Coordinates of C-alpha atoms in Angstrom, one line a residue:
Chain R
X28 CA 10.9 116.1 64.9
X29 CA 10.7 113.8 61.8
X30 CA 11.0 116.2 58.9
X31 CA 9.8 113.7 56.2
X32 CA 6.8 111.8 57.1
X33 CA 3.5 110.2 55.9
X34 CA 2.0 113.6 54.9
X35 CA 4.8 114.3 52.3
X36 CA 4.8 110.7 51.2
X37 CA 1.1 111.0 50.4
X38 CA 1.6 114.2 48.5
X39 CA 4.4 112.6 46.4
X40 CA 2.2 109.6 45.7
X41 CA -0.8 111.7 44.6
X42 CA 1.3 114.0 42.4
X43 CA 3.8 111.7 40.9
X44 CA 2.3 108.2 41.1
X45 CA 3.4 105.3 43.3
X46 CA 6.6 104.2 41.5
X47 CA 8.2 107.6 41.2
X48 CA 7.0 108.6 44.6
X49 CA 9.0 105.6 46.0
X50 CA 12.2 106.9 44.4
X51 CA 11.7 110.5 45.4
X52 CA 10.5 109.4 48.9
X53 CA 13.8 107.5 49.4
X54 CA 15.7 110.6 48.5
X55 CA 13.8 112.9 50.7
X56 CA 13.8 110.5 53.6
X57 CA 17.6 110.2 53.4
X58 CA 17.9 114.0 53.2
X59 CA 15.6 114.4 56.3
X60 CA 17.9 112.1 58.4
X61 CA 20.9 114.3 57.5
X62 CA 19.0 117.5 58.2
X63 CA 17.7 116.2 61.5
X64 CA 21.1 115.2 62.7
X65 CA 23.4 117.8 61.2
X66 CA 21.4 121.0 60.5
X67 CA 18.4 121.3 62.9
X68 CA 20.6 121.0 66.0
X69 CA 22.5 124.1 64.8
X70 CA 19.4 126.2 64.1
X71 CA 19.0 127.9 67.5
X72 CA 22.7 128.8 67.6
X73 CA 22.5 130.3 64.1
X74 CA 19.6 132.5 65.2
X75 CA 21.6 133.5 68.3
X76 CA 24.7 134.3 66.2
X77 CA 26.7 131.6 67.9
X78 CA 27.1 129.5 64.8
X79 CA 28.2 130.3 61.2
X80 CA 25.9 129.5 58.3
X81 CA 28.6 127.9 56.2
X82 CA 28.5 124.7 58.3
X83 CA 24.9 123.8 57.7
X84 CA 24.9 125.2 54.2
X85 CA 27.8 122.9 53.3
X86 CA 25.8 119.9 54.6
X87 CA 23.1 120.8 52.1
X88 CA 25.6 121.3 49.3
X89 CA 27.4 118.0 50.1
X90 CA 24.0 116.2 50.1
X91 CA 23.4 117.6 46.6
X92 CA 20.2 119.6 47.3
X93 CA 21.1 122.2 44.7
X94 CA 21.6 119.5 42.1
X95 CA 18.1 118.2 42.3
X96 CA 16.3 120.3 39.7
X97 CA 19.2 121.0 37.3
X98 CA 20.1 119.1 34.1
X99 CA 22.6 116.3 34.5
X100 CA 24.9 117.8 31.8
X101 CA 26.4 120.2 34.3
X102 CA 26.2 118.0 37.4
X103 CA 22.5 118.2 38.2
X104 CA 20.2 115.3 38.9
X105 CA 17.5 116.3 36.5
X106 CA 14.6 115.6 38.9
X107 CA 11.3 117.4 38.9
X108 CA 11.2 120.9 40.4
X109 CA 8.5 119.7 42.9
X110 CA 11.0 117.2 44.4
X111 CA 13.4 120.1 44.9
X112 CA 10.6 122.2 46.4
X113 CA 9.7 119.4 48.9
X114 CA 13.4 119.2 49.8
X115 CA 13.4 122.9 50.5
X116 CA 10.4 122.4 52.8
X117 CA 12.5 119.9 54.8
X118 CA 15.4 122.3 54.8
X119 CA 13.2 125.2 55.9
X120 CA 11.9 123.1 58.8
X121 CA 15.5 122.2 59.8
X122 CA 16.8 125.8 59.5
X123 CA 15.1 128.7 57.7
X124 CA 18.2 130.8 57.3
X125 CA 20.2 128.0 55.7
X126 CA 17.3 127.1 53.4
X127 CA 16.8 130.7 52.3
X128 CA 20.5 131.2 51.6
X129 CA 20.7 128.0 49.5
X130 CA 17.4 128.8 47.7
X131 CA 18.6 132.2 46.6
X132 CA 22.0 130.7 45.6
X133 CA 20.1 128.2 43.5
X134 CA 18.1 130.9 41.8
X135 CA 21.3 132.2 40.4
X136 CA 22.2 128.7 39.2
X137 CA 18.7 128.6 37.6
X138 CA 19.5 131.9 35.8
X139 CA 22.8 130.5 34.4
X140 CA 21.1 127.3 33.3
X141 CA 18.2 129.1 31.6
X142 CA 19.9 132.2 30.1
X143 CA 23.6 131.5 30.2
X144 CA 25.9 131.0 27.2
X145 CA 27.5 127.5 26.8
X146 CA 30.7 129.0 28.1
X147 CA 29.0 130.6 31.2
X148 CA 27.2 127.3 31.9
X149 CA 30.4 125.3 31.7
X150 CA 32.4 127.8 33.8
X151 CA 29.8 128.3 36.5
X152 CA 27.1 125.6 36.8
X153 CA 29.2 122.7 38.1
X154 CA 30.8 125.0 40.7
X155 CA 27.4 126.5 41.7
X156 CA 25.6 123.1 42.0
X157 CA 28.4 121.5 44.0
X158 CA 28.7 124.5 46.3
X159 CA 32.3 125.3 45.3
X160 CA 31.0 128.7 44.5
X161 CA 28.3 130.6 46.4
X162 CA 26.0 133.0 44.6
X163 CA 23.9 136.1 45.5
X164 CA 21.0 137.6 43.7
X165 CA 21.2 141.4 43.5
X166 CA 18.0 143.0 42.3
X167 CA 16.5 145.1 45.1
X168 CA 17.9 148.6 45.6
X169 CA 17.6 151.1 48.5
X170 CA 14.8 152.9 46.7
X171 CA 13.3 150.1 44.6
X172 CA 12.2 146.8 46.0
X173 CA 8.8 145.7 44.7
X174 CA 9.1 148.3 41.9
X175 CA 12.2 146.7 40.5
X176 CA 11.8 148.3 37.1
X177 CA 12.6 151.6 38.7
X178 CA 16.2 150.5 39.5
X179 CA 18.9 153.2 39.4
X180 CA 21.9 150.9 39.0
X181 CA 23.2 151.4 35.5
X182 CA 25.5 149.4 33.2
X183 CA 27.1 151.5 30.5
X184 CA 29.0 150.0 27.6
X185 CA 32.2 152.1 27.1
X186 CA 33.2 150.4 23.9
X187 CA 35.2 147.6 25.4
X188 CA 33.4 146.7 28.6
X189 CA 30.4 147.4 30.8
X190 CA 30.8 149.8 33.7
X191 CA 28.2 149.2 36.5
X192 CA 27.4 151.9 39.1
X193 CA 24.7 151.7 41.8
X194 CA 23.7 150.1 45.0
X195 CA 21.8 146.9 45.8
X196 CA 20.1 146.4 49.1
X197 CA 19.1 143.5 51.4
X198 CA 21.3 141.1 49.5
X199 CA 21.4 137.6 51.0
X200 CA 24.8 135.9 51.0
X201 CA 26.5 139.3 50.4
X202 CA 30.1 139.3 51.5
X203 CA 30.3 135.5 51.3
X204 CA 29.3 135.0 47.6
X205 CA 31.8 134.3 44.9
X206 CA 29.5 135.5 42.2
X207 CA 26.7 138.1 42.2
X208 CA 23.9 138.2 39.6
X209 CA 23.5 142.0 39.3
X210 CA 20.6 143.6 37.5
X211 CA 21.2 147.0 36.0
X212 CA 19.6 149.4 33.6
X213 CA 21.3 149.5 30.2
X214 CA 20.9 151.5 27.0
X215 CA 18.3 148.9 25.7
X216 CA 16.4 148.2 28.9
X217 CA 17.8 146.0 31.7
X218 CA 20.6 143.5 31.8
X219 CA 21.7 140.8 34.2
X220 CA 25.4 140.6 34.9
X221 CA 27.5 137.9 36.5
X222 CA 29.9 139.8 38.7
X223 CA 32.8 138.1 40.5
X224 CA 32.9 138.7 44.3
X225 CA 36.5 139.5 43.9
X226 CA 35.8 142.4 41.4
X227 CA 37.4 145.5 42.9
X228 CA 34.4 147.5 41.8
X229 CA 32.0 145.4 44.0
X230 CA 32.0 146.6 47.6
X231 CA 30.0 144.9 50.4
X232 CA 28.6 147.0 53.2
X233 CA 28.3 146.0 56.8
X234 CA 26.1 143.0 57.6
X235 CA 22.6 144.0 58.7
X236 CA 22.5 142.4 62.1
X237 CA 19.3 144.2 63.3
X238 CA 17.1 141.8 61.3
X239 CA 13.9 140.6 63.0
X240 CA 14.6 137.0 61.8
X241 CA 16.6 134.9 59.4
X242 CA 19.5 135.9 61.6
X243 CA 21.6 132.9 60.5
X244 CA 21.9 134.2 57.0
X245 CA 24.1 137.2 56.0
X246 CA 22.4 140.3 54.6
X247 CA 24.1 143.4 53.4
X248 CA 24.2 146.2 50.9
X249 CA 26.3 145.7 47.8
X250 CA 27.7 148.8 46.1
X251 CA 29.0 148.9 42.5
X252 CA 31.5 151.6 42.0
X253 CA 32.8 151.9 38.5
X254 CA 32.6 148.1 38.4
X255 CA 34.1 146.9 35.2
X256 CA 32.9 143.7 33.6
X257 CA 33.6 142.2 30.2
X258 CA 30.9 141.5 27.7
X259 CA 30.8 137.8 28.7
X260 CA 29.5 138.8 32.1
X261 CA 26.2 139.7 30.5
X262 CA 23.6 136.9 31.0
X263 CA 21.6 136.4 27.8
X264 CA 20.7 139.4 25.8
X265 CA 21.0 143.0 26.9
X266 CA 17.5 144.4 27.5
X267 CA 16.1 141.0 28.6
X268 CA 17.1 141.5 32.3
X269 CA 13.8 142.5 33.7
X270 CA 12.0 139.6 32.0
X271 CA 14.7 137.2 33.2
X272 CA 14.2 138.5 36.8
X273 CA 10.4 138.0 36.6
X274 CA 10.8 134.4 35.3
X275 CA 13.4 133.5 37.9
X276 CA 11.3 135.0 40.7
X277 CA 8.3 132.9 39.6
X278 CA 10.2 129.8 40.4
X279 CA 11.9 131.2 43.4
X280 CA 8.5 132.0 44.9
X281 CA 7.5 128.4 44.9
X282 CA 10.7 127.6 46.9
X283 CA 10.2 130.5 49.3
X284 CA 6.6 129.3 49.9
X285 CA 7.8 125.8 50.6
X286 CA 10.5 127.1 53.0
X287 CA 7.6 128.7 54.8
X288 CA 5.7 125.5 54.9
X289 CA 8.8 124.0 56.6
X290 CA 9.0 126.9 59.1
X291 CA 5.3 126.5 60.0
X292 CA 5.8 122.8 60.5
X293 CA 8.8 123.4 62.8
X294 CA 6.8 125.7 65.0
X295 CA 3.6 123.6 64.8
X296 CA 5.6 120.5 65.8
X297 CA 6.9 122.2 68.9
X298 CA 3.5 123.6 69.9
X299 CA 1.8 120.2 69.4
X300 CA 4.3 118.5 71.6
X301 CA 3.9 121.2 74.3
X302 CA 0.1 121.1 74.1
X303 CA 0.2 117.3 74.7
X304 CA 2.2 117.7 77.9
X305 CA 1.1 121.0 79.4
X306 CA -1.6 120.8 82.0
X307 CA -4.0 123.5 83.2
X308 CA -7.4 123.4 84.8
X309 CA -6.7 119.7 85.4
X310 CA -6.7 119.1 81.6
X311 CA -4.1 118.8 79.0
X312 CA -3.7 122.0 76.9
X313 CA -4.3 119.7 73.8
X314 CA -7.7 118.8 75.1
X315 CA -9.0 122.4 75.2
X316 CA -11.3 123.2 72.4
X317 CA -9.6 126.4 71.5
X318 CA -6.2 124.7 71.3
X319 CA -7.7 122.1 68.9
X320 CA -9.0 124.9 66.7
X321 CA -5.5 126.3 66.5
X322 CA -3.9 122.9 65.8
X323 CA -6.6 122.1 63.2
X324 CA -6.2 125.4 61.5
X325 CA -2.4 124.9 61.3
X326 CA -2.8 121.5 59.8
X327 CA -5.3 122.6 57.2
X328 CA -3.4 125.7 56.2
X329 CA 0.0 123.9 56.0
X330 CA -1.4 121.2 53.8
X331 CA -3.2 123.8 51.6
X332 CA -0.1 125.9 51.2
X333 CA 2.1 122.9 50.4
X334 CA -0.4 121.7 47.8
X335 CA -0.8 125.1 46.1
X336 CA 3.0 125.5 45.9
X337 CA 3.3 122.0 44.6
X338 CA 0.6 122.7 42.0
X339 CA 2.6 125.6 40.8
X340 CA 5.7 123.3 40.7
X341 CA 3.8 120.7 38.6
X342 CA 2.6 123.4 36.2
X343 CA 6.2 124.6 35.8
X344 CA 7.4 121.0 35.2
X345 CA 4.8 120.6 32.5
X346 CA 6.0 123.8 30.8
X347 CA 2.7 125.6 31.4
X348 CA 2.2 129.2 32.7
X349 CA 2.5 129.1 36.5
X350 CA 3.3 132.7 37.5
X351 CA -0.1 133.4 39.2
X352 CA -0.1 130.0 40.9
X353 CA 3.4 130.5 42.2
X354 CA 2.5 133.9 43.6
X355 CA -0.7 132.5 45.1
X356 CA 1.3 129.7 46.7
X357 CA 3.9 132.2 48.1
X358 CA 1.2 134.5 49.5
X359 CA -0.7 131.7 51.1
X360 CA 2.4 129.9 52.5
X361 CA 4.2 132.9 53.9
X362 CA 1.1 134.4 55.5
X363 CA 0.1 131.0 56.8
X364 CA 3.5 130.6 58.3
X365 CA 3.2 133.9 60.2
X366 CA -0.2 132.9 61.5
X367 CA 0.9 129.4 62.5
X368 CA 4.1 130.5 64.2
X369 CA 2.1 133.2 66.0
X370 CA -0.4 130.6 67.2
X371 CA 2.6 128.5 68.4
X372 CA 3.8 131.4 70.5
X373 CA 0.3 131.8 71.8
X374 CA 0.0 128.1 72.8
X375 CA 3.4 128.3 74.6
X376 CA 2.2 131.4 76.4
X377 CA 4.9 133.2 78.4
X378 CA 7.4 130.4 77.5
X379 CA 6.8 131.1 73.9
X380 CA 7.2 134.9 74.2
X381 CA 10.5 134.5 76.1
X382 CA 12.0 131.6 74.2
X383 CA 14.2 132.1 71.1
X384 CA 13.5 128.6 70.2
X385 CA 9.8 129.3 69.8
X386 CA 9.5 132.9 68.6
X387 CA 12.4 132.6 66.1
X388 CA 10.1 130.8 63.8
X389 CA 7.7 133.7 63.8
X390 CA 10.5 136.1 63.2
X391 CA 11.9 134.0 60.4
X392 CA 8.6 133.6 58.6
X393 CA 7.9 137.4 58.8
X394 CA 10.6 138.1 56.2
X395 CA 9.1 136.1 53.5
X396 CA 5.9 138.1 53.3
X397 CA 8.2 140.9 52.2
X398 CA 11.1 139.4 50.3
X399 CA 10.9 137.8 46.8
X400 CA 7.7 139.8 46.1
X401 CA 5.8 141.4 49.0
X402 CA 2.3 140.0 49.6
X403 CA 0.7 143.2 48.3
X404 CA 2.6 143.2 45.0
X405 CA 1.9 139.5 44.5
X406 CA -1.8 140.2 45.1
X407 CA -1.6 142.9 42.4
X408 CA 0.0 140.4 40.1
X409 CA -2.6 137.7 40.8
X410 CA -5.5 140.1 40.4
X411 CA -4.1 141.5 37.1
X412 CA -3.8 138.0 35.7
X413 CA -7.3 137.2 36.9
X414 CA -8.6 140.3 35.1
X415 CA -6.8 139.4 31.9
X416 CA -8.2 135.9 32.1
X417 CA -11.8 137.3 32.4
X418 CA -11.5 139.8 29.6
Chain C
X5 CA 37.6 90.9 48.5
X6 CA 34.0 89.6 48.3
X7 CA 32.1 91.0 51.3
X8 CA 28.6 90.2 52.3
X9 CA 26.7 92.5 54.7
X10 CA 23.6 91.4 56.4
X11 CA 20.9 94.0 57.0
X12 CA 17.4 93.9 58.5
X13 CA 14.4 96.0 57.9
X14 CA 13.3 97.0 61.4
X15 CA 10.4 98.9 62.8
X16 CA 11.2 102.5 63.1
X17 CA 11.1 102.7 66.9
X18 CA 10.8 106.5 66.8
X19 CA 7.4 106.2 65.2
X20 CA 6.2 103.1 67.0
X21 CA 2.8 103.4 68.7
X22 CA 1.1 101.2 71.3
X23 CA -2.5 100.2 71.4
X24 CA -4.6 100.6 74.6
X25 CA -3.3 97.2 75.8
X26 CA 0.3 98.3 75.4
X27 CA 1.0 96.2 72.4
X28 CA 3.0 97.8 69.6
X29 CA 0.9 98.5 66.4
X30 CA 3.1 96.7 63.9
X31 CA 0.6 96.7 61.0
X32 CA 1.5 99.6 58.7
X33 CA 4.3 100.7 61.1
X34 CA 7.1 102.6 59.4
X35 CA 10.2 100.6 58.8
X36 CA 13.9 101.4 58.0
X37 CA 17.2 99.7 58.0
X38 CA 18.0 98.7 61.5
X39 CA 20.1 101.5 63.1
X40 CA 22.9 99.1 64.1
X41 CA 23.1 97.8 60.6
X42 CA 24.3 101.2 59.4
X43 CA 27.6 100.4 61.2
X44 CA 27.6 97.0 59.6
X45 CA 27.2 98.5 56.1
X46 CA 29.8 101.2 56.9
X47 CA 32.3 98.5 57.9
X48 CA 31.7 96.5 54.8
X49 CA 32.1 99.5 52.5
X50 CA 35.3 100.6 54.4
X51 CA 36.7 97.1 53.9
X52 CA 35.8 97.3 50.2
X53 CA 37.4 100.7 49.8
X54 CA 40.7 99.6 51.3
X55 CA 40.9 96.1 49.8
X56 CA 38.9 96.4 46.6
X57 CA 36.1 94.0 45.6
X58 CA 32.4 94.0 46.1
X59 CA 29.8 94.5 48.9
X60 CA 26.7 92.3 48.5
X61 CA 23.8 93.3 50.6
X62 CA 21.8 90.3 51.8
X63 CA 18.5 90.5 53.7
X64 CA 15.5 88.4 54.6
X65 CA 12.1 90.1 55.0
X66 CA 8.9 91.2 53.4
X67 CA 8.3 93.7 50.6
X68 CA 9.2 96.6 53.0
X69 CA 12.8 95.3 53.2
X70 CA 13.5 96.8 49.8
X71 CA 13.6 100.1 51.5
X72 CA 16.4 98.9 53.9
X73 CA 18.2 97.3 51.0
X74 CA 18.2 100.6 49.1
X75 CA 19.5 102.5 52.1
X76 CA 22.4 100.0 52.3
X77 CA 23.0 100.2 48.6
X78 CA 23.2 104.0 48.8
X79 CA 25.9 103.7 51.3
X80 CA 28.0 101.8 48.9
X81 CA 26.6 98.3 48.3
X82 CA 27.5 96.8 44.9
X83 CA 24.5 94.5 44.5
X84 CA 21.7 93.0 46.6
X85 CA 19.9 89.8 47.4
X86 CA 16.5 89.7 49.0
X87 CA 15.2 86.5 50.5
X88 CA 11.4 87.0 50.4
X89 CA 9.7 86.3 53.7
X90 CA 6.2 87.8 54.2
X91 CA 4.5 87.2 57.6
X92 CA 3.2 84.8 58.8
X93 CA 5.8 82.7 56.9
X94 CA 8.7 84.8 58.2
X95 CA 11.0 82.4 60.1
X96 CA 12.5 82.7 63.6
X97 CA 16.2 83.6 64.2
X98 CA 17.5 80.1 63.4
X99 CA 15.4 79.9 60.3
X100 CA 16.5 83.3 59.2
X101 CA 20.1 82.4 59.7
X102 CA 19.5 79.2 57.7
X103 CA 18.1 81.0 54.7
X104 CA 20.7 83.8 54.8
X105 CA 23.5 81.2 54.9
X106 CA 21.9 79.3 52.0
X107 CA 21.7 82.6 50.0
X108 CA 25.3 83.4 50.8
X109 CA 26.5 80.0 49.6
X110 CA 24.9 80.7 46.3
X111 CA 27.1 83.8 45.8
X112 CA 30.2 81.7 45.3
X113 CA 33.4 82.6 47.1
X114 CA 32.8 85.0 50.0
X115 CA 35.7 86.3 52.1
X116 CA 33.9 88.2 54.8
X117 CA 30.4 88.4 56.2
X118 CA 29.7 91.5 58.2
X119 CA 26.7 92.0 60.4
X120 CA 25.8 94.3 63.4
X121 CA 25.5 93.4 67.0
X122 CA 21.7 93.0 66.8
X123 CA 18.5 94.5 65.3
X124 CA 17.3 97.8 66.6
X125 CA 13.7 96.5 67.1
X126 CA 14.1 93.0 68.6
X127 CA 17.8 93.0 69.6
X128 CA 18.2 89.3 69.9
X129 CA 21.7 89.3 68.4
X130 CA 21.5 85.7 67.3
X131 CA 21.5 85.6 63.6
X132 CA 25.2 86.5 63.0
X133 CA 26.5 83.7 65.1
X134 CA 24.0 81.2 63.6
X135 CA 25.0 82.2 60.0
X136 CA 28.7 81.6 60.9
X137 CA 27.7 78.1 62.2
X138 CA 25.8 77.3 59.0
X139 CA 28.7 78.6 56.9
X140 CA 31.2 76.8 59.0
X141 CA 33.1 80.0 59.5
X142 CA 34.7 81.6 62.6
X143 CA 32.5 84.2 64.3
X144 CA 34.2 87.3 65.7
X145 CA 31.5 89.1 67.8
X146 CA 31.1 92.7 69.0
X147 CA 34.1 94.1 67.2
X148 CA 34.9 97.7 67.8
X149 CA 37.8 97.7 65.4
X150 CA 38.3 95.5 62.3
X151 CA 41.4 95.0 60.2
X152 CA 41.9 92.6 57.3
X153 CA 45.1 91.7 55.7
X154 CA 46.6 88.8 53.8
X155 CA 43.7 86.5 54.2
X156 CA 43.3 87.2 58.0
X157 CA 40.9 89.3 60.1
X158 CA 41.9 90.9 63.3
X159 CA 39.3 92.5 65.6
X160 CA 39.2 94.4 68.9
X161 CA 36.4 93.3 71.1
X162 CA 35.6 95.6 74.1
X163 CA 34.5 94.3 77.5
X164 CA 34.1 96.0 80.8
X165 CA 37.5 97.3 81.7
X166 CA 39.5 95.9 78.8
X167 CA 39.9 95.0 75.2
X168 CA 40.3 91.5 73.8
X169 CA 42.1 91.1 70.5
X170 CA 40.9 88.3 68.2
X171 CA 42.3 87.0 65.0
X172 CA 41.0 84.5 62.5
X173 CA 41.6 83.2 59.0
X174 CA 39.2 84.4 56.3
X175 CA 36.5 83.7 55.4
X176 CA 34.9 84.7 58.6
X177 CA 31.8 86.4 60.0
X178 CA 32.2 89.5 62.1
X179 CA 29.6 91.5 64.0
X180 CA 30.4 95.1 64.7
X181 CA 29.3 97.5 67.4
X182 CA 28.5 101.1 67.0
X183 CA 31.9 102.2 68.2
X184 CA 33.5 100.5 65.1
X185 CA 32.8 103.4 62.8
X186 CA 30.7 106.5 61.9
X187 CA 28.2 105.6 59.2
X188 CA 28.4 107.8 56.2
X189 CA 25.5 109.8 54.9
X190 CA 24.8 109.0 51.3
X191 CA 24.4 111.9 48.9
X192 CA 21.0 112.4 47.2
X193 CA 22.7 111.2 43.9
X194 CA 23.9 108.0 45.6
X195 CA 20.3 107.4 46.9
X196 CA 18.9 107.9 43.5
X197 CA 21.4 105.6 41.8
X198 CA 20.8 103.0 44.5
X199 CA 17.1 103.2 43.9
X200 CA 17.5 102.2 40.3
X201 CA 19.8 99.2 40.9
X202 CA 18.2 95.8 40.4
X203 CA 17.7 93.6 43.5
X204 CA 17.8 89.8 43.1
X205 CA 14.8 88.2 44.7
X206 CA 15.0 84.6 46.1
X207 CA 12.2 82.7 47.6
X208 CA 12.6 80.7 50.8
X209 CA 11.2 77.6 49.0
X210 CA 14.1 77.7 46.5
X211 CA 16.6 77.7 49.4
X212 CA 14.9 75.2 51.7
X213 CA 16.5 71.8 51.9
X214 CA 16.1 68.6 54.0
X215 CA 18.5 70.1 56.5
X216 CA 16.1 72.9 57.5
X217 CA 16.1 73.2 61.3
X218 CA 12.4 73.1 62.4
X219 CA 12.7 74.8 65.8
X220 CA 9.5 76.8 65.7
X221 CA 10.4 79.4 68.4
X222 CA 7.4 81.7 68.7
X223 CA 7.1 85.2 70.1
X224 CA 4.0 85.0 72.3
X225 CA 3.6 88.6 73.3
X226 CA 5.2 92.0 73.0
X227 CA 4.3 94.9 75.2
X228 CA 5.8 98.3 75.3
X229 CA 6.9 100.0 78.5
X230 CA 5.4 103.4 79.1
X231 CA 7.0 106.0 81.2
X232 CA 4.9 108.8 82.6
X233 CA 6.8 112.0 82.8
X234 CA 6.3 114.1 85.9
X235 CA 6.7 117.5 84.2
X236 CA 7.7 119.4 87.3
X237 CA 8.3 123.1 86.6
X238 CA 10.8 124.8 88.9
X239 CA 10.4 128.5 89.3
X240 CA 12.5 131.2 90.9
X241 CA 15.9 132.7 90.2
X242 CA 18.6 130.4 88.6
X243 CA 20.1 129.8 92.1
X244 CA 16.7 129.0 93.6
X245 CA 15.6 126.8 90.7
X246 CA 19.0 124.9 90.8
X247 CA 18.5 124.3 94.5
X248 CA 15.0 123.0 93.9
X249 CA 16.3 120.8 91.1
X250 CA 18.9 119.2 93.3
X251 CA 16.3 118.6 96.1
X252 CA 13.9 117.1 93.6
X253 CA 16.5 114.8 92.1
X254 CA 17.5 113.7 95.7
X255 CA 13.9 113.0 96.5
X256 CA 13.7 110.8 93.4
X257 CA 16.9 109.0 94.4
X258 CA 18.8 110.2 91.3
X259 CA 21.4 111.9 93.4

């Protein structure tokens, strides 16, 4: 399957103009060739636990995917966020687990770039953007996911250092990461702390292997037991942690939405090819009216989800508020991906139900209606912003 | 070492569609650098890396050829020359070789011209040899290994059941096969930088002299072969299905 085609070229052209679209198109076309040849062939084995994620993730690091949206001062490429978002769609189509692992890693890089001190940026950004260091985002807790403000993890200043205690749950890249962005309650609100993976107070639980999907990525609990970090581990100001998390998640939701566009395209591409070849009642499956309804719905919804996510990306690039649009894009894209991947299983029939290579897309998509803001919580956020707008 | 690498913008065969009469739909068809040319560019860049110098990407084609040039530049080209040739004025193989050779002569001293075994769309494999003739250089064809040292080039040329070793004095033209190397994947940064590099455009009229060979070979027709798949599903246990597969392959004469 061609990951980058005319549909994305047209989106680039309409959003960025012909000249810039040519430059960005060349980048994404080149990336898609590498993803098709080096990442997509590993995807099924990753789902089946027969391949390690480090291999495809390294390909994305070497290509420079993480560098796309970051400033050139610390090794980034300074390109529009939407170009990065489209790159993540391609990565999601090649392998959802790898794309998610990288996307979350890059949210931490985003955190350092936005809120970090000059010293933190210098120390961490080049290593994070090149992939020399891997990062994890530790916000969710066993008893607080969507209600992140209710976190129990605490960071107490003992006069010379912070001591962090608590537990973080469902942490992507846990056990592999070199640096963890840990959110904790402090005396003045919440704080975000950059904790080294080698810190003896940071303990990683067993990998959660019973996951429905995204089986290629590593997920585990992270415990912080009298975890001592110096003052320079604090990202930005103490008390700003919750606001930082909200801002980071706004951007990350665009990325997760685009990964889901990629997942849907991967499943849709397989179903389309199957429908063209499969015969029943002396007709091709693709010639059945109800099949065409499914294919058309998938095409409409994929385009709509991509455009809404890209609209949020363009607002972000322009420095305008985009929190509601990012949430809308994520809700639409993730729920669309579940519907599209389910339709793909249906079109394949028994072969879809019994084939990892078909139903894994549905299993992968299912996570993202929960992670990075569950659909229900995002609907609350969207509605509250609508109500504020009307009043 | 001044190295020229010849590339061609070819129709992306993976996206090629046929009309109802079986003719390829070339208008608006997606293009890219010919697959084989990736080996040519890789070889040129490898030679530059071990000997120093420059890699000049030279192509002849329409506006779409800029895309192929940028792909080659991203892999390590130093600069690029584009001989503009829009259909219906695009020349045949001999004319193409003539214009490429004229463009190369303008570059001054060139030590090595690298090309691939043929283009992935037409696969005529003529241009490299003709360029060598126009430049009055030796042509080392189908090289699967290339070494350059002290003003000489040494190549291994594979043939069925053996290897022929060729050597010539530089400057020379060499065509490489896909065994010669593994083309590198440019990083996104390299692609971006390549996209911003200037490309020198040259018209055919500015290169054409009295010595232009008017051969006028025409391609009269192109049809695509279509293969209908049988799509036979074999059911039963793995043992039964394997037996049925062997029987089916025997019936088809495959085994």
